Short mmCIF file of C-alpha atoms and ligand atoms in Angstrom, two decimals:
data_model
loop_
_atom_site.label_atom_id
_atom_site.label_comp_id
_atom_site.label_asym_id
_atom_site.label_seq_id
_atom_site.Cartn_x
_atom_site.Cartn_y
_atom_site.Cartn_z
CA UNK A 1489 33.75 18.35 17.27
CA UNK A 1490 36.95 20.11 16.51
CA UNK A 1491 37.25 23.88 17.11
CA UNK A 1492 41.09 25.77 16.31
CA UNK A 1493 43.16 26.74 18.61
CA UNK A 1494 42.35 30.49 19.39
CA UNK A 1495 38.46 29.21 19.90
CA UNK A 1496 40.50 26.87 22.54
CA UNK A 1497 42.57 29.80 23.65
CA UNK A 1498 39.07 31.53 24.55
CA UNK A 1499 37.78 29.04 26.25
CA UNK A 1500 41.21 28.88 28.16
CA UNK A 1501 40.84 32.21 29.29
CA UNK A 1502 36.84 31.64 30.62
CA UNK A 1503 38.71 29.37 33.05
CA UNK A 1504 41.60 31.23 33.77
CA UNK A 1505 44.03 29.21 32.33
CA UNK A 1506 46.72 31.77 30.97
CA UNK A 1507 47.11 32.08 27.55
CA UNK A 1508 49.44 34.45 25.76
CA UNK A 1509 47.85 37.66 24.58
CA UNK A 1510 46.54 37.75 21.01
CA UNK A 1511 43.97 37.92 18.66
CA UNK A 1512 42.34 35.94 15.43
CA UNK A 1513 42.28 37.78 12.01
CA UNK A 1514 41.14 36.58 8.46
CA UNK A 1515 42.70 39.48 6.44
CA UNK A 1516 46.40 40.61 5.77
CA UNK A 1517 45.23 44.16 7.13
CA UNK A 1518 43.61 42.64 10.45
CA UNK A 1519 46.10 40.37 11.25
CA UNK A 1520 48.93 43.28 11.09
CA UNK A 1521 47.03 45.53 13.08
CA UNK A 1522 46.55 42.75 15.71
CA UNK A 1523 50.45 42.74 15.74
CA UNK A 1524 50.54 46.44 16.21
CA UNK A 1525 47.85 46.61 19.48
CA UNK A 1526 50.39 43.69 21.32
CA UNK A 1527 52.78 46.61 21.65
CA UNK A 1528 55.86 44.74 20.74
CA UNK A 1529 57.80 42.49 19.53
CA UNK A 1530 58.71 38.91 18.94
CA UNK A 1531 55.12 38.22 17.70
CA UNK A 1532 53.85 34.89 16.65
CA UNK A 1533 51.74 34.65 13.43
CA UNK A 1534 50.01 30.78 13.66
CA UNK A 1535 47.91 29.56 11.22
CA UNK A 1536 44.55 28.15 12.12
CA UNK A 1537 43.36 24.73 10.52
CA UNK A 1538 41.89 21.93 12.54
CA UNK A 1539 45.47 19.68 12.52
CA UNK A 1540 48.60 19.77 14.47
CA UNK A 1541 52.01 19.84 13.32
CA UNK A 1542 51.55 23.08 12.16
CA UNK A 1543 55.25 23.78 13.49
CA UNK A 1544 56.68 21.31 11.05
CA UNK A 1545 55.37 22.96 8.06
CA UNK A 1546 56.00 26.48 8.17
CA UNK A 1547 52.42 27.26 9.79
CA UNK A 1548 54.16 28.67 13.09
CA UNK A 1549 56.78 31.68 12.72
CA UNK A 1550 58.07 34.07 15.29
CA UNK A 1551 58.72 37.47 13.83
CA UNK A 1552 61.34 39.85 15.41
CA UNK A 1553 60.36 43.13 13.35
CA UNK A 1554 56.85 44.72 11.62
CA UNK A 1555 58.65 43.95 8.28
CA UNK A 1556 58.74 40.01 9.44
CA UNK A 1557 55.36 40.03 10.96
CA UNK A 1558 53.71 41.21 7.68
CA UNK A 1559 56.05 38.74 5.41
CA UNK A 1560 54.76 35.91 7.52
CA UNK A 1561 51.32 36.92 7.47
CA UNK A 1562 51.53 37.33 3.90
CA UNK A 1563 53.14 34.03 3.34
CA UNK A 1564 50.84 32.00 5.65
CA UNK A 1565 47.28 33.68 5.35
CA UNK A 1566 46.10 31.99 2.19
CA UNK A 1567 48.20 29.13 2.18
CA UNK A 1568 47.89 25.36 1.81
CA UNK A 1569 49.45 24.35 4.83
CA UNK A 1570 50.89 20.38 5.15
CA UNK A 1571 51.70 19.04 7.84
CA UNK A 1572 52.09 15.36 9.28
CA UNK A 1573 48.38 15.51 10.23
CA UNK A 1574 47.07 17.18 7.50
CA UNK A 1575 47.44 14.11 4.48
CA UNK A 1576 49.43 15.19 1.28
CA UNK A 1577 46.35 17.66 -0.14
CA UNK A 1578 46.56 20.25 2.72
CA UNK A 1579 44.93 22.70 4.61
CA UNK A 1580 43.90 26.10 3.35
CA UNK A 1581 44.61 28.81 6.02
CA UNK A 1582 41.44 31.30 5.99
CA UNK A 1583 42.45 32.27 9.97
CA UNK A 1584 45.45 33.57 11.89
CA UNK A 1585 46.20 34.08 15.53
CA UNK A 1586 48.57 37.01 15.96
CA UNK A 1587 50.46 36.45 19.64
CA UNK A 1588 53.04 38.30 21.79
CA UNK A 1589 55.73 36.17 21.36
CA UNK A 1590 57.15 34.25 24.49
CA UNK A 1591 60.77 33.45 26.69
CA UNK A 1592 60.35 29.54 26.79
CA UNK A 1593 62.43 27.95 29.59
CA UNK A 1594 61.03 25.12 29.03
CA UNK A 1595 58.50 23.11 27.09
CA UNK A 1596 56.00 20.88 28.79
CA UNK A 1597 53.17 18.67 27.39
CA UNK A 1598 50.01 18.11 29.13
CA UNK A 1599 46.38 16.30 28.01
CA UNK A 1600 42.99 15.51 29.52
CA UNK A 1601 41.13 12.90 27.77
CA UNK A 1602 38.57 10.69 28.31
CA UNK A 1603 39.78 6.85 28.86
CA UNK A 1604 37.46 4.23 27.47
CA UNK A 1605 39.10 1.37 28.96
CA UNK A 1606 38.95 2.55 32.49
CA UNK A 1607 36.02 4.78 32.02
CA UNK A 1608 37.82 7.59 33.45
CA UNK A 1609 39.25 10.50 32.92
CA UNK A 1610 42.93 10.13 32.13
CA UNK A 1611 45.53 13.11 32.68
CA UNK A 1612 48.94 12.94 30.57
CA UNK A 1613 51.45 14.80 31.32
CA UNK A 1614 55.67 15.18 30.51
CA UNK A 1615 58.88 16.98 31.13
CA UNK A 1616 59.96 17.49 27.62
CA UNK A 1617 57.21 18.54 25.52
CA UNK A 1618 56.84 20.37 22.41
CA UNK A 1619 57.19 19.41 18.67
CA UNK A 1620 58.47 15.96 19.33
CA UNK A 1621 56.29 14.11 21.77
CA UNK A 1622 55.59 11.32 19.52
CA UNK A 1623 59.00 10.61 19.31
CA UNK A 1624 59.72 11.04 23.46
CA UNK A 1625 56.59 8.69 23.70
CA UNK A 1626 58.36 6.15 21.31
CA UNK A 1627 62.19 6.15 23.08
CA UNK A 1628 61.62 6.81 26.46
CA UNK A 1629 58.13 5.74 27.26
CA UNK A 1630 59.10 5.87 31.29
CA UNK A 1631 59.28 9.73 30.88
CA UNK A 1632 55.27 10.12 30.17
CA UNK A 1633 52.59 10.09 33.27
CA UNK A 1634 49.92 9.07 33.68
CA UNK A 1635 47.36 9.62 36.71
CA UNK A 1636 43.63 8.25 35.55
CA UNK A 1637 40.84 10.67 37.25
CA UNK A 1638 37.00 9.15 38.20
CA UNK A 1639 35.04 11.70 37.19
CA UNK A 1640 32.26 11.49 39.75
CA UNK A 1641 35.27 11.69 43.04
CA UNK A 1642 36.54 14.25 40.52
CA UNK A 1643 40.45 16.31 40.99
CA UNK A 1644 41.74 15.39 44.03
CA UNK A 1645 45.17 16.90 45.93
CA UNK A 1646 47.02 13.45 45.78
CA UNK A 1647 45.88 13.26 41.96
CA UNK A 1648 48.08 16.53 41.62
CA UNK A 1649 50.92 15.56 44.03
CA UNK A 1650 51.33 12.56 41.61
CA UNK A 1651 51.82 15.18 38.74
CA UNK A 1652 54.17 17.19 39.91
CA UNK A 1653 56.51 15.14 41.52
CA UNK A 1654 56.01 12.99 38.24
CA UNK A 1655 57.19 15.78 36.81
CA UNK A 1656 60.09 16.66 39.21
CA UNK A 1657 58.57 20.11 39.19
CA UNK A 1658 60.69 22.69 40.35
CA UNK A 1659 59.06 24.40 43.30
CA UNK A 1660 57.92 27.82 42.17
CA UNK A 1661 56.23 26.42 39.58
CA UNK A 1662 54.31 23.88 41.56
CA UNK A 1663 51.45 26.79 42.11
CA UNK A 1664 50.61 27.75 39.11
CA UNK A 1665 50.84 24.29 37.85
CA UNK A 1666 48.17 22.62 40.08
CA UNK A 1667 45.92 25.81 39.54
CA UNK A 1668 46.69 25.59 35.65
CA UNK A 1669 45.53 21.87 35.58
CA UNK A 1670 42.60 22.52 38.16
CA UNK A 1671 40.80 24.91 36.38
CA UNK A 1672 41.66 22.93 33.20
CA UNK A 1673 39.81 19.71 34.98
CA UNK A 1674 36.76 21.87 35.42
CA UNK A 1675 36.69 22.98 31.55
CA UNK A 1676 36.84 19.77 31.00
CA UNK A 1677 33.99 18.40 32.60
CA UNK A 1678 31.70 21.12 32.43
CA UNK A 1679 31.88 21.46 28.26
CA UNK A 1680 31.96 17.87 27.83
CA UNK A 1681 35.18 17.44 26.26
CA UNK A 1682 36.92 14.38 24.71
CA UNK A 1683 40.49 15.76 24.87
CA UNK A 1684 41.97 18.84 25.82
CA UNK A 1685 46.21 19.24 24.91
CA UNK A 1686 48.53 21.78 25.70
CA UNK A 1687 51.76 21.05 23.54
CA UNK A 1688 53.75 23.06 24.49
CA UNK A 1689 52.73 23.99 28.11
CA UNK A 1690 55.49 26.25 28.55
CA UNK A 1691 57.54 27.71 32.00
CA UNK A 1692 58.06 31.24 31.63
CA UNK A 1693 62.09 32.74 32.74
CA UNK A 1694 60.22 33.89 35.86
CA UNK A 1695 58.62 30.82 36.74
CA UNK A 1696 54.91 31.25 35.58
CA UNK A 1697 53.18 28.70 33.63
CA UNK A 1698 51.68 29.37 30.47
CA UNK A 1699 49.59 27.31 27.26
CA UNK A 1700 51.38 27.99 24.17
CA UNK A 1701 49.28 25.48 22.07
CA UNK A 1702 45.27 24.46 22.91
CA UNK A 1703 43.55 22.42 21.34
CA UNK A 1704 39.64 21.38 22.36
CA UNK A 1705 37.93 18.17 21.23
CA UNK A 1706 34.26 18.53 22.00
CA UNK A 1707 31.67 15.56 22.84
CA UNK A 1708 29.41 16.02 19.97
CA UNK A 1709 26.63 14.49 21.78
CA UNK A 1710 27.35 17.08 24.35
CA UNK A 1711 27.02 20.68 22.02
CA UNK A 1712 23.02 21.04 23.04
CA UNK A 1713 24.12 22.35 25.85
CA UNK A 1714 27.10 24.70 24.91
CA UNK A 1715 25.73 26.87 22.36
CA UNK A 1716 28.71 28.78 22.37
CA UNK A 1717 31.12 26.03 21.71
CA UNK A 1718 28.56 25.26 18.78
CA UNK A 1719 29.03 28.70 17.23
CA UNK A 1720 32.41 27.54 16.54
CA UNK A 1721 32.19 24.46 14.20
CA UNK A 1722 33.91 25.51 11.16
CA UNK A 1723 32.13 23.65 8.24
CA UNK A 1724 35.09 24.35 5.92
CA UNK A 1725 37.61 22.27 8.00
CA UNK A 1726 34.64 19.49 7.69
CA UNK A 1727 34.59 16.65 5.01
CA UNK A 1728 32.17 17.95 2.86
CA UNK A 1729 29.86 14.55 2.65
CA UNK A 1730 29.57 14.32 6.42
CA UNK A 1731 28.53 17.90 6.53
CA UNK A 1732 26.01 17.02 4.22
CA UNK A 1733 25.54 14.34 6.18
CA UNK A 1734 24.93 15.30 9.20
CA UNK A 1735 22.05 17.41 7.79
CA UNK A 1736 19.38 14.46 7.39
CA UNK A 1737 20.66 13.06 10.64
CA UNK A 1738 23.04 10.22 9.02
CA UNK A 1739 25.51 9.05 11.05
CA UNK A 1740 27.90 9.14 7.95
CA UNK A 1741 32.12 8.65 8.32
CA UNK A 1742 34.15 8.99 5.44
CA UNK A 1743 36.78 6.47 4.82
CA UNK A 1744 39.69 4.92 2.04
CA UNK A 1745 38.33 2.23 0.92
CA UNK A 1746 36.20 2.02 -2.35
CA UNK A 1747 32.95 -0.27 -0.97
CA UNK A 1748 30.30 2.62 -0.14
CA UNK A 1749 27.49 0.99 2.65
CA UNK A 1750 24.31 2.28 3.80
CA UNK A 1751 22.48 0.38 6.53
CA UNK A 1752 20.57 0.63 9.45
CA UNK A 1753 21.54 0.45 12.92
CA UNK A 1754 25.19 1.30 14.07
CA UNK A 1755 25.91 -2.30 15.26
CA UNK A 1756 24.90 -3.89 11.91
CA UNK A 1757 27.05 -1.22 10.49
CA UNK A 1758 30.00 -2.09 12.13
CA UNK A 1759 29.16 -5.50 11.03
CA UNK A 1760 28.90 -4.87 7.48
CA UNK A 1761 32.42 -2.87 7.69
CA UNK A 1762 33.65 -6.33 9.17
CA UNK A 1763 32.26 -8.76 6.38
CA UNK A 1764 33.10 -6.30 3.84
CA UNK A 1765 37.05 -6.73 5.43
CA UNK A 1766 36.84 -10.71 5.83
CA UNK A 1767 35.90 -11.12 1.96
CA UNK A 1768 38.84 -9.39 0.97
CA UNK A 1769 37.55 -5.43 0.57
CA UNK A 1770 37.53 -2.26 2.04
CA UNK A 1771 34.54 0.14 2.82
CA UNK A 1772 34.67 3.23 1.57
CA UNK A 1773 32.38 4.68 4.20
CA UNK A 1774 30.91 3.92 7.99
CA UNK A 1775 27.00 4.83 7.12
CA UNK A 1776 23.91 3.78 9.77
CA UNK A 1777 20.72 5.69 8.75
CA UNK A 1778 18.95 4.36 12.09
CA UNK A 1779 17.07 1.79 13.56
CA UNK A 1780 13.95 3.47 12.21
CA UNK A 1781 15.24 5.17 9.32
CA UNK A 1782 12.44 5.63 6.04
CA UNK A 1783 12.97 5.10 3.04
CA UNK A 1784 14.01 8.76 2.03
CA UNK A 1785 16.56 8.64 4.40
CA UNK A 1786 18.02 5.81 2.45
CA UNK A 1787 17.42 7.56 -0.77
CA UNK A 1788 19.46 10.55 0.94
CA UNK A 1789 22.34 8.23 2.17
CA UNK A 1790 22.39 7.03 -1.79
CA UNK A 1791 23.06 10.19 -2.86
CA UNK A 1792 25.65 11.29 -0.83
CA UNK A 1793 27.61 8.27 -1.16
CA UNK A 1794 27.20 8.44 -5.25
CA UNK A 1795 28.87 11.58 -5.07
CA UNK A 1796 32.05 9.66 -3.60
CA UNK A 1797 34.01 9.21 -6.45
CA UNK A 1798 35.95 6.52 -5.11
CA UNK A 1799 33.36 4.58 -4.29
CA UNK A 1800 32.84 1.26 -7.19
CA UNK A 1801 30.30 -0.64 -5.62
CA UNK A 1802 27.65 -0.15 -2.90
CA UNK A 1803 25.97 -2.41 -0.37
CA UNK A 1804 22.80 -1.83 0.98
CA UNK A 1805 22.33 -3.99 4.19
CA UNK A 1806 19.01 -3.59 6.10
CA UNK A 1807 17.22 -5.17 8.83
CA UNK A 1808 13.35 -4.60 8.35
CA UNK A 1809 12.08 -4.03 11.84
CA UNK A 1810 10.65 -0.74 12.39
CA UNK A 1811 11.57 -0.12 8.75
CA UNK A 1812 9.83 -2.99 6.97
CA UNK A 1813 11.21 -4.81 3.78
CA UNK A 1814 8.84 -3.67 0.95
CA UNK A 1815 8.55 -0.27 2.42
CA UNK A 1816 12.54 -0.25 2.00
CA UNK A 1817 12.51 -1.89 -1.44
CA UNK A 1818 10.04 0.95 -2.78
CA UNK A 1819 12.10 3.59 -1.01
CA UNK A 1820 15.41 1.46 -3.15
CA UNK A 1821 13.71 1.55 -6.21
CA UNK A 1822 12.67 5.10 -5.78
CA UNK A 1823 15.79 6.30 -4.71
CA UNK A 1824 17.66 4.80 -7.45
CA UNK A 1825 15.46 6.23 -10.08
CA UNK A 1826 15.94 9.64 -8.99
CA UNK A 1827 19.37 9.58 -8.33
CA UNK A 1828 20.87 7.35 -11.30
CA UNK A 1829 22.58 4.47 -10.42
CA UNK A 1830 25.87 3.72 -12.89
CA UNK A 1831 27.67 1.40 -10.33
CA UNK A 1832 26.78 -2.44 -9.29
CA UNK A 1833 24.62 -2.36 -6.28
CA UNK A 1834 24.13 -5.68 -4.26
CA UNK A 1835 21.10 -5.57 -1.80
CA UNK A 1836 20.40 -7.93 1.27
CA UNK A 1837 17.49 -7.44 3.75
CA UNK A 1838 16.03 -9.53 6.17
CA UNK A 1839 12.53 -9.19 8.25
CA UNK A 1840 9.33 -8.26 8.07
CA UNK A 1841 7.92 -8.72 4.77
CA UNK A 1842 11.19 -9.57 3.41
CA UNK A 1843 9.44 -12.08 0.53
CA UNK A 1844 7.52 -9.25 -0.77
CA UNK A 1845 10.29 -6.60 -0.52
CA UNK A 1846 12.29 -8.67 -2.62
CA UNK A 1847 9.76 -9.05 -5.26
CA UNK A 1848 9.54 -5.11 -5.42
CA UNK A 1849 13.35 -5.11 -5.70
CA UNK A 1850 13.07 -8.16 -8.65
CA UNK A 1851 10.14 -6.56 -10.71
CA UNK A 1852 12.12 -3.46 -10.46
CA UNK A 1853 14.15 -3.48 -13.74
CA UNK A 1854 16.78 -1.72 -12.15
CA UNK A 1855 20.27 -3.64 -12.25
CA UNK A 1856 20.91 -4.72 -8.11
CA UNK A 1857 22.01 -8.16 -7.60
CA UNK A 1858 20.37 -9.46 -4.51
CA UNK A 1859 21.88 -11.39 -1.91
CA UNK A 1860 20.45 -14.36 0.53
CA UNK A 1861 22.32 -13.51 3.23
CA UNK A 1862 25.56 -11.72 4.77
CA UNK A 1863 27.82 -14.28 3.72
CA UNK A 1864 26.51 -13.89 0.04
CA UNK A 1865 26.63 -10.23 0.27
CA UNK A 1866 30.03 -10.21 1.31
CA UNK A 1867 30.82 -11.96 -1.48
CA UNK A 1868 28.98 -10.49 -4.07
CA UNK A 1869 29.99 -6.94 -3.09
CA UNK A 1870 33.75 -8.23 -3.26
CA UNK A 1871 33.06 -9.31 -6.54
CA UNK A 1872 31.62 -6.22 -7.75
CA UNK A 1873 35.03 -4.43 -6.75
CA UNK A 1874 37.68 -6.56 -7.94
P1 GDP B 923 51.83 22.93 16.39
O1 GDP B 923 53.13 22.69 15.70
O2 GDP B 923 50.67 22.87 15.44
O3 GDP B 923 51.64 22.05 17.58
O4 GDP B 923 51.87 24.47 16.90
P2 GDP B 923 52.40 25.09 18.30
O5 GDP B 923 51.46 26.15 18.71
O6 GDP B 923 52.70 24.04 19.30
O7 GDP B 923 53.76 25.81 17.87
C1 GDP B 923 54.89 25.08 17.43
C2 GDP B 923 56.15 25.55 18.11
O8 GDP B 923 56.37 26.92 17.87
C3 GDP B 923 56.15 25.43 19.63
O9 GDP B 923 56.46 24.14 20.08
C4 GDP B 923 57.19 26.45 20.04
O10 GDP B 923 58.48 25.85 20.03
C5 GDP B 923 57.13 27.48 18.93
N1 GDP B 923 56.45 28.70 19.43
C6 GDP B 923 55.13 28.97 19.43
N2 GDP B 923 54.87 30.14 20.03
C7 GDP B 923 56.09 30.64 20.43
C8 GDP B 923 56.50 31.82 21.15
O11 GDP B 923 55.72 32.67 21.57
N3 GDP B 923 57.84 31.96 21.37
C9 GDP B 923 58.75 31.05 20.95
N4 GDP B 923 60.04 31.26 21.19
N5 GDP B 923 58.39 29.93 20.29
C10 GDP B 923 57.08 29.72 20.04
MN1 MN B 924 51.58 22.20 19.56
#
């Protein structure tokens, strides 16, 4: 799970990683009297959406005066915000953070994240950070360190040592730097985070080191357990299907292409995304209702992936185990009553009962082609799309 950046910036501060001073607002009014109580000025007025970049298009702006402060609030608050992350349609800004604004030195970059190759956790860090990391990452690859972390021997001193002189830190920083990343560590593991980046991490004029930027990637698997952290999840930076979604437990991803997919079991799923590439289309959607979904689960998954508009054809793909075949097929039939099916829908099960499921599905009258097997279904459903 996502949460924005002054959600991070609280979490930050539990650990006692500093942050700059400043405060969230979701009105004009709030957000310039949160200007007012930091006493001063530059301030920084940053919009909140759940994408980076926000530098790059006009989402970020330092304000020298009251006057500039409430022109940027009024310009940003409200606004669809694009950025490189954020796809051509935008983000709407419902949420500032209002900051005191800060003497960079210099700009840093540093992640936590969790490595699936090595099974560890991987810390990335680099001299010149800021708005163009990608780019450093691209030229001068040599510049960006890496020091991999096993999470049960946990932070050690030598895993720190390698940071810094990494870094070529200078040596009043070197302090606050290993605290900074320590206490990051333990946010890390103890709220079950994916990623945690601070971009910029910058060094203060007198030498103390500060996150400019946070932003917090939660483990969603993990959120039981951090019922704060799940107070955060803003629903309206969510696709609006997988919110839906994720209300009758599918495990639903939204994605370009225009095959919709509903089937059961995660590895079958990814399956079905493959066949659905090697006969020439693209799925329009990652959907599993579960090993031992029923049959209104299916009828739900229907639903939500009829309301895709981009969606042209849909295959069903189910393995009747715990679920069995005629079961499924009435659930099918069912389902497709209720909902109102106007697109072709090609069907292939396999299992328990399978003969008589099909039969159901046959006798139906409703207009789904059938298919023998996956190879069939493959190409039947890139029939149906071309
Ligand atoms: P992002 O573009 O979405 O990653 O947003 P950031 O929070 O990283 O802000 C973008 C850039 O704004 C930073 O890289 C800084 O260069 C600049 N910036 C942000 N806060 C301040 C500040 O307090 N003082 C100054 N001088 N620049 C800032
Ligand atoms: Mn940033």
């Amino acid at each position: 799970m996502k949460i924005h950046e002054y959600q991070a910036k609280e979490l930050f501060r539990q650990y006692k990683v500093p942050v700059p001073e400043g405060q969230a607002a979701t009105t004009v009014e709030e957000a310039i009297d949160a200007a007012d109580k930091l006493g001063g000025f530059p301030v920084v007025v940053k919009a909140q959406i759940h994408a980076g970049g926000r530098g790059k298009g006009g989402g970020v702006k330092l304000a020298a005066s009251k006057q500039e402060a409430k022109d940027h609030i009024e310009a940003i608050l409200g606004m669809t915000l694009v950025t490189p992350q954020t796809g051509p349609e935008g983000r709407l800004v419902n949420t500032l953070l209002i900051e005191a604004g800060q003497k960079i030195r210099e700009e840093l970059y540093l992640s936590l994240l969790v490595d699936r190759e090595t099974a560890r956790i991987i810390i990335i860090t680099c001299r010149e950070g800021g708005m163009d990391i990608e780019e450093v990452a691209e030229r001068s690859p040599e510049k960006i360190i890496k020091v991999t972390v096993d999470p049960l021997q946990g932070l050690q001193g030598y895993h720190l040592r390698e940071l810094i002189f990494g870094l070529d830190l200078p040596v009043p920083v070197r302090k606050g730097f290993s605290t900074l990343v320590k206490n990051l560590f333990n946010l890390f593991m103890e709220r079950d985070c994916s990623l945690v980046e601070i971009n910029p991490l910058i060094i203060s004029d007198d030498d103390q080191v500060l996150a400019l930027d946070a932003k917090v990637d939660v483990d969603s698997n993990g959120l039981f357990r951090h019922k704060d952290i799940l107070a955060y999840r803003d629903l309206g930076e969510e696709d609006p299907l997988e919110v839906e979604a994720s209300k009758y437990n599918l495990n639903y991803i939204n994605l370009d292409g225009n095959v919709g997919n509903i089937v059961n079991g995660a590895g079958l799923a990814m399956a079905t995304m493959d066949i659905i590439k090697n006969a020439g289309a693209e799925p329009a959607n990652f959907m599993d209702v579960g090993g031992g979904a029923t049959a209104e689960m299916v009828e739900n998954g229907l639903r939500i992936i009829l309301k895709d508009e981009k969606v042209k054809a849909i295959l069903i793909n189910i393995f009747g185990g715990i679920l069995r075949c005629d079961v499924f097929a009435e659930g099918v039939v069912q389902a497709a009553k209720s909902v109102g099916i106007n697109i072709p829908v090609v069907v292939r099960m396999e299992g328990t009962n399978v003969e008589k499921g099909r039969q159901i599905l046959a006798e139906s009258g409703l207009n789904l082609v059938t298919a023998v097997d996956l190879a069939d279904a493959a190409e039947k459903i890139a029939a149906a799309v071309k």
